mmCIF file of C-alpha atoms (C1' of nucleotides) in Angstrom:
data_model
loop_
_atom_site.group_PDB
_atom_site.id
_atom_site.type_symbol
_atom_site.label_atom_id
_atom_site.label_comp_id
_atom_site.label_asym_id
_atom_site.label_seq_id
_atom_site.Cartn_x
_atom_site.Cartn_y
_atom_site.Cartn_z
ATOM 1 C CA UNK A 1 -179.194 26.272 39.083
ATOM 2 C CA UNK A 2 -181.599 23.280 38.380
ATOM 3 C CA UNK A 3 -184.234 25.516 37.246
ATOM 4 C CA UNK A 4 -184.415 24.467 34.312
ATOM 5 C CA UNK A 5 -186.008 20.868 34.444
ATOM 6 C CA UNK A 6 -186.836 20.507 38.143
ATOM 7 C CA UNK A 7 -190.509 21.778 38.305
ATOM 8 C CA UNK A 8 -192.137 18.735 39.556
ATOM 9 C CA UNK A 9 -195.840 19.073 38.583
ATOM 10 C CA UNK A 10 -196.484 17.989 34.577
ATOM 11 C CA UNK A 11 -196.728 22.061 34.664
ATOM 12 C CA UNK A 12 -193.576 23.017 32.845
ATOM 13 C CA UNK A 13 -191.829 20.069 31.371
ATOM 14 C CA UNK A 14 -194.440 18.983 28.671
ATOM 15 C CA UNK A 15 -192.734 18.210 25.500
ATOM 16 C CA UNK A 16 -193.345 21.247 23.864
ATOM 17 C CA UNK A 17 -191.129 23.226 25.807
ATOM 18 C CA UNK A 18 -187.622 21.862 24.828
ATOM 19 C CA UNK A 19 -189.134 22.554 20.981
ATOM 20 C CA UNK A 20 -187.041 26.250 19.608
ATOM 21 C CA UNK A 21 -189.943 27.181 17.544
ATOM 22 C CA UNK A 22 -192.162 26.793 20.275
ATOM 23 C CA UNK A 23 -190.031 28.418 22.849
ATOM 24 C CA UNK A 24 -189.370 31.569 20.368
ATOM 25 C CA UNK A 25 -192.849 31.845 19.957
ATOM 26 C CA UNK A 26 -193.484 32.126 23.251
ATOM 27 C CA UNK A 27 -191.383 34.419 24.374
ATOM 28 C CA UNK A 28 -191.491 36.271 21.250
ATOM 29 C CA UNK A 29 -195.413 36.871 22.463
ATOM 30 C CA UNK A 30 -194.661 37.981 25.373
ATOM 31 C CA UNK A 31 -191.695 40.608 24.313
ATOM 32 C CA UNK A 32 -194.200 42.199 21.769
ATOM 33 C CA UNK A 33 -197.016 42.374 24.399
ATOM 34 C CA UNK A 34 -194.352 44.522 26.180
ATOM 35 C CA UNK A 35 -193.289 46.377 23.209
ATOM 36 C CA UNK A 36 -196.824 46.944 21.961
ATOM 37 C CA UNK A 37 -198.094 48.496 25.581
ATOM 38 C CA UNK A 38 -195.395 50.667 25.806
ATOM 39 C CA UNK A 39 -195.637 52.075 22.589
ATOM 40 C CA UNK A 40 -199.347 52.625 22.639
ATOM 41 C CA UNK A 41 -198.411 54.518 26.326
ATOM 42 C CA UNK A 42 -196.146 56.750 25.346
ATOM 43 C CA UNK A 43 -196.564 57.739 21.415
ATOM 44 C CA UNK A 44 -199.688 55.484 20.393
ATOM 45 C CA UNK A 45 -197.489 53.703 17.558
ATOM 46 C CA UNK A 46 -197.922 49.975 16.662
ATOM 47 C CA UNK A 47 -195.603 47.894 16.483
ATOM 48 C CA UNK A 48 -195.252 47.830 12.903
ATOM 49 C CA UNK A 49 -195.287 51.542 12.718
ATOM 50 C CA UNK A 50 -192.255 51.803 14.986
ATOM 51 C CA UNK A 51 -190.081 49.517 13.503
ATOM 52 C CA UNK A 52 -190.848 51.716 10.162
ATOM 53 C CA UNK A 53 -189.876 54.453 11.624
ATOM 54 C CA UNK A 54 -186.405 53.020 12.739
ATOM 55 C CA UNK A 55 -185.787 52.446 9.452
ATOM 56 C CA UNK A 56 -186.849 55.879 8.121
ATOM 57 C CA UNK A 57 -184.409 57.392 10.909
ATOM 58 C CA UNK A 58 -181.660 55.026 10.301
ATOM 59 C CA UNK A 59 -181.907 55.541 6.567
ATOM 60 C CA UNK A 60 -183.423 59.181 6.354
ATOM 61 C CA UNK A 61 -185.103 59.362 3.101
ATOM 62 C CA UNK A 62 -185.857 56.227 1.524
ATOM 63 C CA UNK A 63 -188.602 54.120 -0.429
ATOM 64 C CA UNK A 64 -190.927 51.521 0.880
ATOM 65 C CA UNK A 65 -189.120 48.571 -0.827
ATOM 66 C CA UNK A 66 -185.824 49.363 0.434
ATOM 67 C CA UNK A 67 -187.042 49.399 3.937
ATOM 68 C CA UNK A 68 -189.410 45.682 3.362
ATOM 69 C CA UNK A 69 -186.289 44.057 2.267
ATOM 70 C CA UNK A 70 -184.084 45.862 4.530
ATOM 71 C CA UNK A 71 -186.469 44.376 7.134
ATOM 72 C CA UNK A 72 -188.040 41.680 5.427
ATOM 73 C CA UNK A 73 -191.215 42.905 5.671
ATOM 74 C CA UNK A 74 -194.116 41.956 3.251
ATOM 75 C CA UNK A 75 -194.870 44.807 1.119
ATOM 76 C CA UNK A 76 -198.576 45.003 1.304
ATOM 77 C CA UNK A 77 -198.592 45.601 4.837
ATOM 78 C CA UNK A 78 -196.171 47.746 4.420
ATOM 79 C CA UNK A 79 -198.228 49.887 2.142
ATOM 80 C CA UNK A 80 -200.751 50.040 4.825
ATOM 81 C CA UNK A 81 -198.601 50.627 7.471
ATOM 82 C CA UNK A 82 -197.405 53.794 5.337
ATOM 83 C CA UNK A 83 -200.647 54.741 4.727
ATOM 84 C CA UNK A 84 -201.778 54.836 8.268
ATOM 85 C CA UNK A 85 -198.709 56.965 8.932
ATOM 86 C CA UNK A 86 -199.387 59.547 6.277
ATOM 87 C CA UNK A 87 -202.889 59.904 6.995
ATOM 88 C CA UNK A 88 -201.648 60.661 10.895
ATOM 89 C CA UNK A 89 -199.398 62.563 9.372
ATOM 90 C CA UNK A 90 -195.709 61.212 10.747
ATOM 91 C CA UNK A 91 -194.376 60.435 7.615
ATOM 92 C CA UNK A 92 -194.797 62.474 3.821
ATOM 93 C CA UNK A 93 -194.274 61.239 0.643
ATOM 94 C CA UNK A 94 -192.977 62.493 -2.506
ATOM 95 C CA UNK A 95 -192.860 61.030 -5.753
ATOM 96 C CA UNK A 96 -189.121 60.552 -7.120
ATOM 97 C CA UNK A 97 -188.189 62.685 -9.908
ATOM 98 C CA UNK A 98 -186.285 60.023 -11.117
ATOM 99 C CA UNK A 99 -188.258 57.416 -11.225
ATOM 100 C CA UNK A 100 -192.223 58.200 -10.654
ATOM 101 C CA UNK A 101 -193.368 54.997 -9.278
ATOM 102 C CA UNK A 102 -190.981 55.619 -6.509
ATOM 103 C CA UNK A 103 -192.514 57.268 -3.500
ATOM 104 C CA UNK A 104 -189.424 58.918 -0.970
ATOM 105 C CA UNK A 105 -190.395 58.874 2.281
ATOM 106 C CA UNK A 106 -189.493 61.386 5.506
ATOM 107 C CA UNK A 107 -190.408 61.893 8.929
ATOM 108 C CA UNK A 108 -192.721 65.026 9.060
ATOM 109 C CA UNK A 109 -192.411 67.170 12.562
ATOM 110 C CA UNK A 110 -194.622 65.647 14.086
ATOM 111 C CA UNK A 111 -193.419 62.270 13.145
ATOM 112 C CA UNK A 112 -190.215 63.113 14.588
ATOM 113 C CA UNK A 113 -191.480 64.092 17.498
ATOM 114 C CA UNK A 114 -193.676 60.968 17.861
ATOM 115 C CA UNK A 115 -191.023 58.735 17.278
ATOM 116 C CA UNK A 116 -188.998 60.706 20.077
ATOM 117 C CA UNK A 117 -191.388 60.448 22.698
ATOM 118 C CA UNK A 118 -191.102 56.488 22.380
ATOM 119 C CA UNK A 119 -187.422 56.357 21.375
ATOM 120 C CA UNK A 120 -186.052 56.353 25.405
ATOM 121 C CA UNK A 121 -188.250 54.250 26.565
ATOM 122 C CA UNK A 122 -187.785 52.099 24.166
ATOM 123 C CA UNK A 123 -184.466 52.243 24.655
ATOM 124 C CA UNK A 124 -184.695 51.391 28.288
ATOM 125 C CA UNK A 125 -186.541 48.198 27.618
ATOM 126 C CA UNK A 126 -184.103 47.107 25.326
ATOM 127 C CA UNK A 127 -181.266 48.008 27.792
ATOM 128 C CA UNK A 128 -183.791 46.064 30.308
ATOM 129 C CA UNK A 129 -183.868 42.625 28.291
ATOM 130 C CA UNK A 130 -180.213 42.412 28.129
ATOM 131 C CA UNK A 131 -179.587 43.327 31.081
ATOM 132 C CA UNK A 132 -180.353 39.909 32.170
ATOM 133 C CA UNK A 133 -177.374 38.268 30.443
ATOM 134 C CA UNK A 134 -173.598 38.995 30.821
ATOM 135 C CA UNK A 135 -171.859 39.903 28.299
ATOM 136 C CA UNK A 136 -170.348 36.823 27.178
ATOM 137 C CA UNK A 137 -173.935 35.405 26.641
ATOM 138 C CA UNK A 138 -175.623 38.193 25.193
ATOM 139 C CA UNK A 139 -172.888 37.554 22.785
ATOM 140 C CA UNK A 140 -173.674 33.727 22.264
ATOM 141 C CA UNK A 141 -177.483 34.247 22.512
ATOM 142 C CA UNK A 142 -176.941 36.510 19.284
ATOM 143 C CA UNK A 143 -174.927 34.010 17.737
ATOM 144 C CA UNK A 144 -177.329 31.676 18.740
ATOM 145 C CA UNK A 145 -179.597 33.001 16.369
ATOM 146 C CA UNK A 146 -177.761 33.638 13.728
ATOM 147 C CA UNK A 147 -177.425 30.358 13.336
ATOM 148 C CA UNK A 148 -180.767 28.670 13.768
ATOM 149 C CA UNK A 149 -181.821 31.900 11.586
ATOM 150 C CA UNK A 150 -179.106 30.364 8.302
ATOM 151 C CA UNK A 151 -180.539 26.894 9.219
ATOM 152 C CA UNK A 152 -184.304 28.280 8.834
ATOM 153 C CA UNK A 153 -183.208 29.814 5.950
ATOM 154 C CA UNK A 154 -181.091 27.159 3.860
ATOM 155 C CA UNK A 155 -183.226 24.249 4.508
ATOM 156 C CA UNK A 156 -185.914 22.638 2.684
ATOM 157 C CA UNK A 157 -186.172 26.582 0.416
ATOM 158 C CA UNK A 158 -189.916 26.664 -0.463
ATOM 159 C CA UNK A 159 -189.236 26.300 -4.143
ATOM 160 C CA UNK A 160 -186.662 24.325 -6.010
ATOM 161 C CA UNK B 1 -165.933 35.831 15.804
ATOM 162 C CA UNK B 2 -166.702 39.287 15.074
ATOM 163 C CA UNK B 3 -169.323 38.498 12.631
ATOM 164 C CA UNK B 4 -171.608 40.049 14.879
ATOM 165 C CA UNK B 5 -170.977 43.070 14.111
ATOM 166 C CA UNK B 6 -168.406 43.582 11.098
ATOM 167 C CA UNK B 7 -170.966 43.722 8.128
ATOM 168 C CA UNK B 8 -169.624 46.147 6.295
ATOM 169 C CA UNK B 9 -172.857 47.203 3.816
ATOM 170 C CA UNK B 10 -175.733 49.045 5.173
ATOM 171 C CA UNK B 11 -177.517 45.725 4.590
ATOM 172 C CA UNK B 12 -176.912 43.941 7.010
ATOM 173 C CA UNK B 13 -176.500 45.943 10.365
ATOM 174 C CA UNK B 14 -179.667 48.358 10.830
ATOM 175 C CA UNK B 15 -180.010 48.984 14.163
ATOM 176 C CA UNK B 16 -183.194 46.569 14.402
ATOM 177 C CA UNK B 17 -180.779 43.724 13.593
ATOM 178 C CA UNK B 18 -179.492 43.971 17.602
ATOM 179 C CA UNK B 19 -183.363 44.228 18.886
ATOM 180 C CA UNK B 20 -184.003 41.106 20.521
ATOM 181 C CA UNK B 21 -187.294 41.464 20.142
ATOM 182 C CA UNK B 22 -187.296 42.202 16.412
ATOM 183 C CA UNK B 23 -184.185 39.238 15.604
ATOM 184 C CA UNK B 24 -186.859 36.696 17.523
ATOM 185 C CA UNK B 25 -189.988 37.834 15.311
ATOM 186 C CA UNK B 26 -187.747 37.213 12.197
ATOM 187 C CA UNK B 27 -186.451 33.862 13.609
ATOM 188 C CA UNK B 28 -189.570 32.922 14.585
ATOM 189 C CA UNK B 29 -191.503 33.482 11.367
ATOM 190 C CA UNK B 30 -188.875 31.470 9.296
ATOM 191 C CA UNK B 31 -189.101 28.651 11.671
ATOM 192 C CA UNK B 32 -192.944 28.482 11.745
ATOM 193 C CA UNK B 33 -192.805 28.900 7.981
ATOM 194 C CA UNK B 34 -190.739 26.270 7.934
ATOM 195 C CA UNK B 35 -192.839 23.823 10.204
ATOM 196 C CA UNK B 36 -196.218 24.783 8.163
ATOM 197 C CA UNK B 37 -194.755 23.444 4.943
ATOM 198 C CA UNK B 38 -193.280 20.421 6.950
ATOM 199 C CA UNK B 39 -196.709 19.866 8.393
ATOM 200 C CA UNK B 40 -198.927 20.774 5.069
ATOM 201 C CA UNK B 41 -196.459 18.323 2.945
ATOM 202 C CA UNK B 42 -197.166 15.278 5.194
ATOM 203 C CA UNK B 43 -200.250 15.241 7.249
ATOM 204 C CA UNK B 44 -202.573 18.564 6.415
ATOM 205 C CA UNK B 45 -201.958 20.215 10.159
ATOM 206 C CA UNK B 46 -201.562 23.520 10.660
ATOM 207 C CA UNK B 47 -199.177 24.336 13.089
ATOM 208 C CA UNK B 48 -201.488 25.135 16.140
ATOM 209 C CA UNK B 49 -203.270 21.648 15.116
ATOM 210 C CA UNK B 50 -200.156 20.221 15.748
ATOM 211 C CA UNK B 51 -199.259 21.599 18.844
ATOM 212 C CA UNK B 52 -202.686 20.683 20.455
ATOM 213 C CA UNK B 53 -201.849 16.878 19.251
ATOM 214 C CA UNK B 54 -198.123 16.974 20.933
ATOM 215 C CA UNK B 55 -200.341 17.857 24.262
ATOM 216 C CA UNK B 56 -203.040 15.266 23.617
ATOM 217 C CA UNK B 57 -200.540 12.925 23.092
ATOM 218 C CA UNK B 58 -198.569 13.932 26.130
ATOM 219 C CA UNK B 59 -201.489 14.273 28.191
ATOM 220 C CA UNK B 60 -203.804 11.423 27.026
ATOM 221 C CA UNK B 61 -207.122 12.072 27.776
ATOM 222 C CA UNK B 62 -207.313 16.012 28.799
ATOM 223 C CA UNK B 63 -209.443 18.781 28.684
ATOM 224 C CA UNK B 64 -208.984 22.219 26.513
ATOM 225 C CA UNK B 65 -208.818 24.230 29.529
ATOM 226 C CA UNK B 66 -205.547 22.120 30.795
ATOM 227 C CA UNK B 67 -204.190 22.374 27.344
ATOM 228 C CA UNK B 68 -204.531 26.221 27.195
ATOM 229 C CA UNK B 69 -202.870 26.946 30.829
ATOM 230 C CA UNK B 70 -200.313 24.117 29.272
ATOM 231 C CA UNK B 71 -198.708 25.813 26.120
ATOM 232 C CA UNK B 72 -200.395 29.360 27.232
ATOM 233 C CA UNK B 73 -202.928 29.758 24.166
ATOM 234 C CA UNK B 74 -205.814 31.517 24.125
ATOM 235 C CA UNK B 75 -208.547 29.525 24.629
ATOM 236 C CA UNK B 76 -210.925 31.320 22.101
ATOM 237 C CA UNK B 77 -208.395 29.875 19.189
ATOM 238 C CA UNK B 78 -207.780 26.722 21.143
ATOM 239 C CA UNK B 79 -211.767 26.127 20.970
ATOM 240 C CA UNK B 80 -211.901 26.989 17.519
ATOM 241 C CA UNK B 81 -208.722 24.893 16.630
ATOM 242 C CA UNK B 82 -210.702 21.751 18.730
ATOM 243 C CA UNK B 83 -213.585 22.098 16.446
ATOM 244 C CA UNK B 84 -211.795 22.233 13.329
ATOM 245 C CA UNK B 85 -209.800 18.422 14.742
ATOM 246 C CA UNK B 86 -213.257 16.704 15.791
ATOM 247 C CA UNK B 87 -214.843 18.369 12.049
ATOM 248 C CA UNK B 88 -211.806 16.462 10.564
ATOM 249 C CA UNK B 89 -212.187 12.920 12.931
ATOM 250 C CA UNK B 90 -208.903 13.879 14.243
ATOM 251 C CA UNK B 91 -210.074 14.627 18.149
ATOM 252 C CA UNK B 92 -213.290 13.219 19.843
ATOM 253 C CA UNK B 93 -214.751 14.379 23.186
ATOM 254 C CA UNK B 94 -216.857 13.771 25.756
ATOM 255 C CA UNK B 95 -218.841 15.343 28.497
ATOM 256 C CA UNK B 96 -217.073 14.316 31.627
ATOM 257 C CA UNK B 97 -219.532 12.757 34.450
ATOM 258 C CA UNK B 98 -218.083 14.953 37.195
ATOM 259 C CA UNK B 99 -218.307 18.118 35.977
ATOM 260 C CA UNK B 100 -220.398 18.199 32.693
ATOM 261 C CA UNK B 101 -218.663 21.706 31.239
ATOM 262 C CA UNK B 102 -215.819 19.661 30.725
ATOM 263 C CA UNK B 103 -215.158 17.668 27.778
ATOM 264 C CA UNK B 104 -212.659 15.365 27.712
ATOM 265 C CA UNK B 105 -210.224 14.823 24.571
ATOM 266 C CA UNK B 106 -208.844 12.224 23.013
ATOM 267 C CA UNK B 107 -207.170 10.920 19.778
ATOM 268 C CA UNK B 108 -209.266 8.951 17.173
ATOM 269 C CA UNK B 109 -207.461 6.221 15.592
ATOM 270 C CA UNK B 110 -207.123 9.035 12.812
ATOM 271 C CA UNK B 111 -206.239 11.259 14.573
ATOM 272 C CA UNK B 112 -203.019 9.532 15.844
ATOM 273 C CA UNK B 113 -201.958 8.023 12.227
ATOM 274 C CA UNK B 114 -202.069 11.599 11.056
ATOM 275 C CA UNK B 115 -200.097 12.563 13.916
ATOM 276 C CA UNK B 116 -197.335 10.212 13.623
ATOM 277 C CA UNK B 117 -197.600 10.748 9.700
ATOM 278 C CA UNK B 118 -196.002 14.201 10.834
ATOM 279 C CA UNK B 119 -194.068 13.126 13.814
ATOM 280 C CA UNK B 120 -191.012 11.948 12.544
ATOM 281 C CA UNK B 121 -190.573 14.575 9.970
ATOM 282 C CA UNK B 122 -191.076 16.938 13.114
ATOM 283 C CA UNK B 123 -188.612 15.521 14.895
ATOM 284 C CA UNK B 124 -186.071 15.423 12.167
ATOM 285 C CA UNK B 125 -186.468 18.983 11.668
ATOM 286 C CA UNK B 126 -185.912 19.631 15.298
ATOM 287 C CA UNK B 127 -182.723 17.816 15.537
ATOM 288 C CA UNK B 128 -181.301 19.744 12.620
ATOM 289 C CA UNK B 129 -182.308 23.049 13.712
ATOM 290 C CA UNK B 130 -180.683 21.935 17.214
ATOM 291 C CA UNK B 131 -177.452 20.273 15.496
ATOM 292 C CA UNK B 132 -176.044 23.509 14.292
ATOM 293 C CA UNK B 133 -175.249 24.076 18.104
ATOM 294 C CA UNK B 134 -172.920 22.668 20.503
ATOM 295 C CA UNK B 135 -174.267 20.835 23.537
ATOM 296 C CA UNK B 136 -172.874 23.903 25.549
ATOM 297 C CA UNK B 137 -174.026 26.281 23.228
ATOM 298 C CA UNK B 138 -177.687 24.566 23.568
ATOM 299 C CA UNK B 139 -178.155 24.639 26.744
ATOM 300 C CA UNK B 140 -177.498 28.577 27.083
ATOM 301 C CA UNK B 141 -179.714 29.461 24.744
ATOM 302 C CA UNK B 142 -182.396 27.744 26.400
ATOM 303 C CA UNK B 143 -181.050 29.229 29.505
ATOM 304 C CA UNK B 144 -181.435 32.769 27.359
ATOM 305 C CA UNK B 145 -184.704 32.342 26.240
ATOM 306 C CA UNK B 146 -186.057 30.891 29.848
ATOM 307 C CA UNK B 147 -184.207 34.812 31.397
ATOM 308 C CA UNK B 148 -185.621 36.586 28.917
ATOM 309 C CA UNK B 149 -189.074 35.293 29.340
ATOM 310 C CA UNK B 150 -188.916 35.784 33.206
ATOM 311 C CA UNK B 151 -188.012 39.549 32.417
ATOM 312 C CA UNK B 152 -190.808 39.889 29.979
ATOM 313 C CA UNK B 153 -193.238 38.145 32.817
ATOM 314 C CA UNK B 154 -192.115 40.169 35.445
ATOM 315 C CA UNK B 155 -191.661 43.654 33.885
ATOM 316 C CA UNK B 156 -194.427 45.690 33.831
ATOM 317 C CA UNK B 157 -197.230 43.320 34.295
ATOM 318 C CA UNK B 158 -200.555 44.450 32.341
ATOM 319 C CA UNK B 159 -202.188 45.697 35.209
ATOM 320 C CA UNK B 160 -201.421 46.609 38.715
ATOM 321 C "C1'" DA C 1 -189.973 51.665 -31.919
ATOM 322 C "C1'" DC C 2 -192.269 47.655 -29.951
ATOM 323 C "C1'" DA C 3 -192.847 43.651 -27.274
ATOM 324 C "C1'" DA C 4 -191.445 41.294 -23.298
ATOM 325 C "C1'" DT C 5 -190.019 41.571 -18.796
ATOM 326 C "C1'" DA C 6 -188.870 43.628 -14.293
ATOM 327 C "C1'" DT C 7 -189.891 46.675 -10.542
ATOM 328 C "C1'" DG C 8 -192.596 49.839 -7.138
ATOM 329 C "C1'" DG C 9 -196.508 49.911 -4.971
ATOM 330 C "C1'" DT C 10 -201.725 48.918 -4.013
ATOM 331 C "C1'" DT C 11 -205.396 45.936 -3.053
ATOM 332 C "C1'" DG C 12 -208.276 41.787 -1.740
ATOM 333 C "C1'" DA C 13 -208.676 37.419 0.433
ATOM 334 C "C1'" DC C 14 -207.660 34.616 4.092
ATOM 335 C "C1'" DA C 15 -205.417 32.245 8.312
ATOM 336 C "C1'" DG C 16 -203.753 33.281 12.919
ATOM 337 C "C1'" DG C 17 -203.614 35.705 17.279
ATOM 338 C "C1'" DT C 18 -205.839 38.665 21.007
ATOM 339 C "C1'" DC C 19 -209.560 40.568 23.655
ATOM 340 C "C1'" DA C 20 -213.889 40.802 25.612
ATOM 341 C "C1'" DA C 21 -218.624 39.443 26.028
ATOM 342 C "C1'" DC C 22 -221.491 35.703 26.777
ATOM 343 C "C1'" DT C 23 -223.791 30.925 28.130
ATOM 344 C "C1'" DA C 24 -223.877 27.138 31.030
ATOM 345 C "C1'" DT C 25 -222.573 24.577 34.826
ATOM 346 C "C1'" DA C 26 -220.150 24.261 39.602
ATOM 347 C "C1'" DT C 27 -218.759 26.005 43.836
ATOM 348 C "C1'" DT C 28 -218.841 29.029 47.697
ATOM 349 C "C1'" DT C 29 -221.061 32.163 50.853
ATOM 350 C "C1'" DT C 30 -224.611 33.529 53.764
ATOM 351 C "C1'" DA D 1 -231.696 26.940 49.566
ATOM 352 C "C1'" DA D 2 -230.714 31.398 47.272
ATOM 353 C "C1'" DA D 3 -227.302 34.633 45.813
ATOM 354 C "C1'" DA D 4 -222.790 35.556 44.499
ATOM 355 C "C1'" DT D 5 -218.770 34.024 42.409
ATOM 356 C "C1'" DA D 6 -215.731 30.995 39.718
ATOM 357 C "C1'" DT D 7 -214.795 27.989 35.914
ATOM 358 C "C1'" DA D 8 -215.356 25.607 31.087
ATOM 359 C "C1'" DG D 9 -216.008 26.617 26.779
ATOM 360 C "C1'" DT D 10 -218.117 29.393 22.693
ATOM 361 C "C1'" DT D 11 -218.589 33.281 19.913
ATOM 362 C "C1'" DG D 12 -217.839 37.889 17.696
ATOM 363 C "C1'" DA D 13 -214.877 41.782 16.669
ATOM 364 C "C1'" DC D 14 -210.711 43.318 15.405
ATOM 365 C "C1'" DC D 15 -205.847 43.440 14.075
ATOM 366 C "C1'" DT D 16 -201.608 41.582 12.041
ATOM 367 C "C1'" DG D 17 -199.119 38.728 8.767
ATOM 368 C "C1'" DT D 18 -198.970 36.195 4.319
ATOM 369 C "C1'" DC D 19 -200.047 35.302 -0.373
ATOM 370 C "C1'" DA D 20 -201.378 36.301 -4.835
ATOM 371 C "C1'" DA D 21 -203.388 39.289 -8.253
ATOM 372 C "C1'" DC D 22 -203.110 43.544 -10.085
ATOM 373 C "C1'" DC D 23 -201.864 48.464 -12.111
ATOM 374 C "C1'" DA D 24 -198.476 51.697 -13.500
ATOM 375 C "C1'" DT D 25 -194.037 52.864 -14.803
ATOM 376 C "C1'" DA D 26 -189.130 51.505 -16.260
ATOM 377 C "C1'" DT D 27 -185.944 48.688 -18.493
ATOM 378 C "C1'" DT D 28 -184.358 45.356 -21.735
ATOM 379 C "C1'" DG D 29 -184.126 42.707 -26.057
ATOM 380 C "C1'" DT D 30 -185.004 42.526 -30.854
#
DNA sequence: ACAATATGGTTGACAGGTCAACTATATTTT
DNA sequence: AAAATATAGTTGACCTGTCAACCATATTGT
């Protein structure tokens, strides 16, 4: 019940740890250690290569910009990212007819089957993490950081 | 309510967007952003500067091997980060008498005027991101966060 | 049609984090 | 006291994320 400011020793109630973008970077650390490990166990994907490859399933074919802003992801490492994966050969490319500085993107076989190996396990983790938290407060948590996420995003915009 | 889940577009409900992992790395990287221009604007820290000043100051006179079991950073960067504070007058050490591989830290009177140059600014950023929740609301997502970190601590540890 | 502008994507430079090897001093074991 | 082990801190290698410059193609305005 207490647990959360009774620790005695100056070991886990320095100021730091009340501070949200401390605490999220924390545990945000820790979640993609976790992430990371099982990925590279079971299909040898990064991080950034997975979440890529949720996208290219979720969206089937698709460019490279839709999925950075879909996920806000910079685009240069993006490009790399891609790269990487083409020249393992889990994703192919194919200039748009429409438009030729386009580039559609697709799982190849063997991507699939990559991305399926670390799919359930995946899966499990996920199902693992939220496990910990009723429903009611997996509910809040979310809206949690919703919020703190419009706050990061309204205040103080880097140009204007 | 609902908002959760009742974005109707395909832009706003991929199926990262329920990843906890993937929702804190966003968060996360706003908020830092965020707390680098803060900390650029009005006293030249970087972020990591700053957290190794919150311990100093919480600490007083410490060593970098206290402050990296503290806020769990590696202590390659932390020794790096050190350097960069004593370069800038911001830090100054000493060999301790009882154990000469230690060397104790301390603010210089720079050092603190730069820190409290930031400080309030800090803190008012904190209490904003923190007003857009209720008390109630607060304290479960620090409850959250703190079960979510114990699951990523326990779950399959590294090595064993 | 031509110039200006916008967009898709690549590349280079750089700060930050993570890991492991290494040096130097302390502590423990025998 | 000598050998083995532990601890404090430094350094190098590598990887990811961020920013800005850049090239090529499309689109828009005149």
């Amino acid at each position: 019940m207490l647990d959360l400011m009774t620790e005695n020793a100056g070991n886990n109630n320095h100021p730091l740890r009340e501070m949200v973008s401390y605490r999220l970077a924390r545990l945000q650390a820790k979640l993609n250690a976790q992430a990371i490990r099982i990925l590279k166990q079971t299909s040898g994907l990064s991080l950034t290569e997975w979440r890529v490859l949720v996208m290219l399933e979720t969206f089937g074919q698709t460019t490279s910009t839709k999925i950075a802003k879909e996920i806000e992801f910079d685009k240069g490492q993006l490009s790399r990212c891609l790269r990487r994966l083409q020249n393992a050969g889990l994703v192919k490319s194919t200039i748009s007819e429409e438009d030729s500085r386009r580039q559609l993107l697709e799982f190849t076989v063997l991507g699939r089957e990559t991305f399926e190996k670390a799919r359930p396990h995946m899966r499990a983790r996920q199902k693992q993490l939220l496990d910990c938290m009723e429903m009611e407060e997996k509910h809040m948590f979310f809206r949690s950081l919703e919020k703190l996420e419009q706050v990061a995003d309204k205040s103080e915009p880097p140009n204007e």
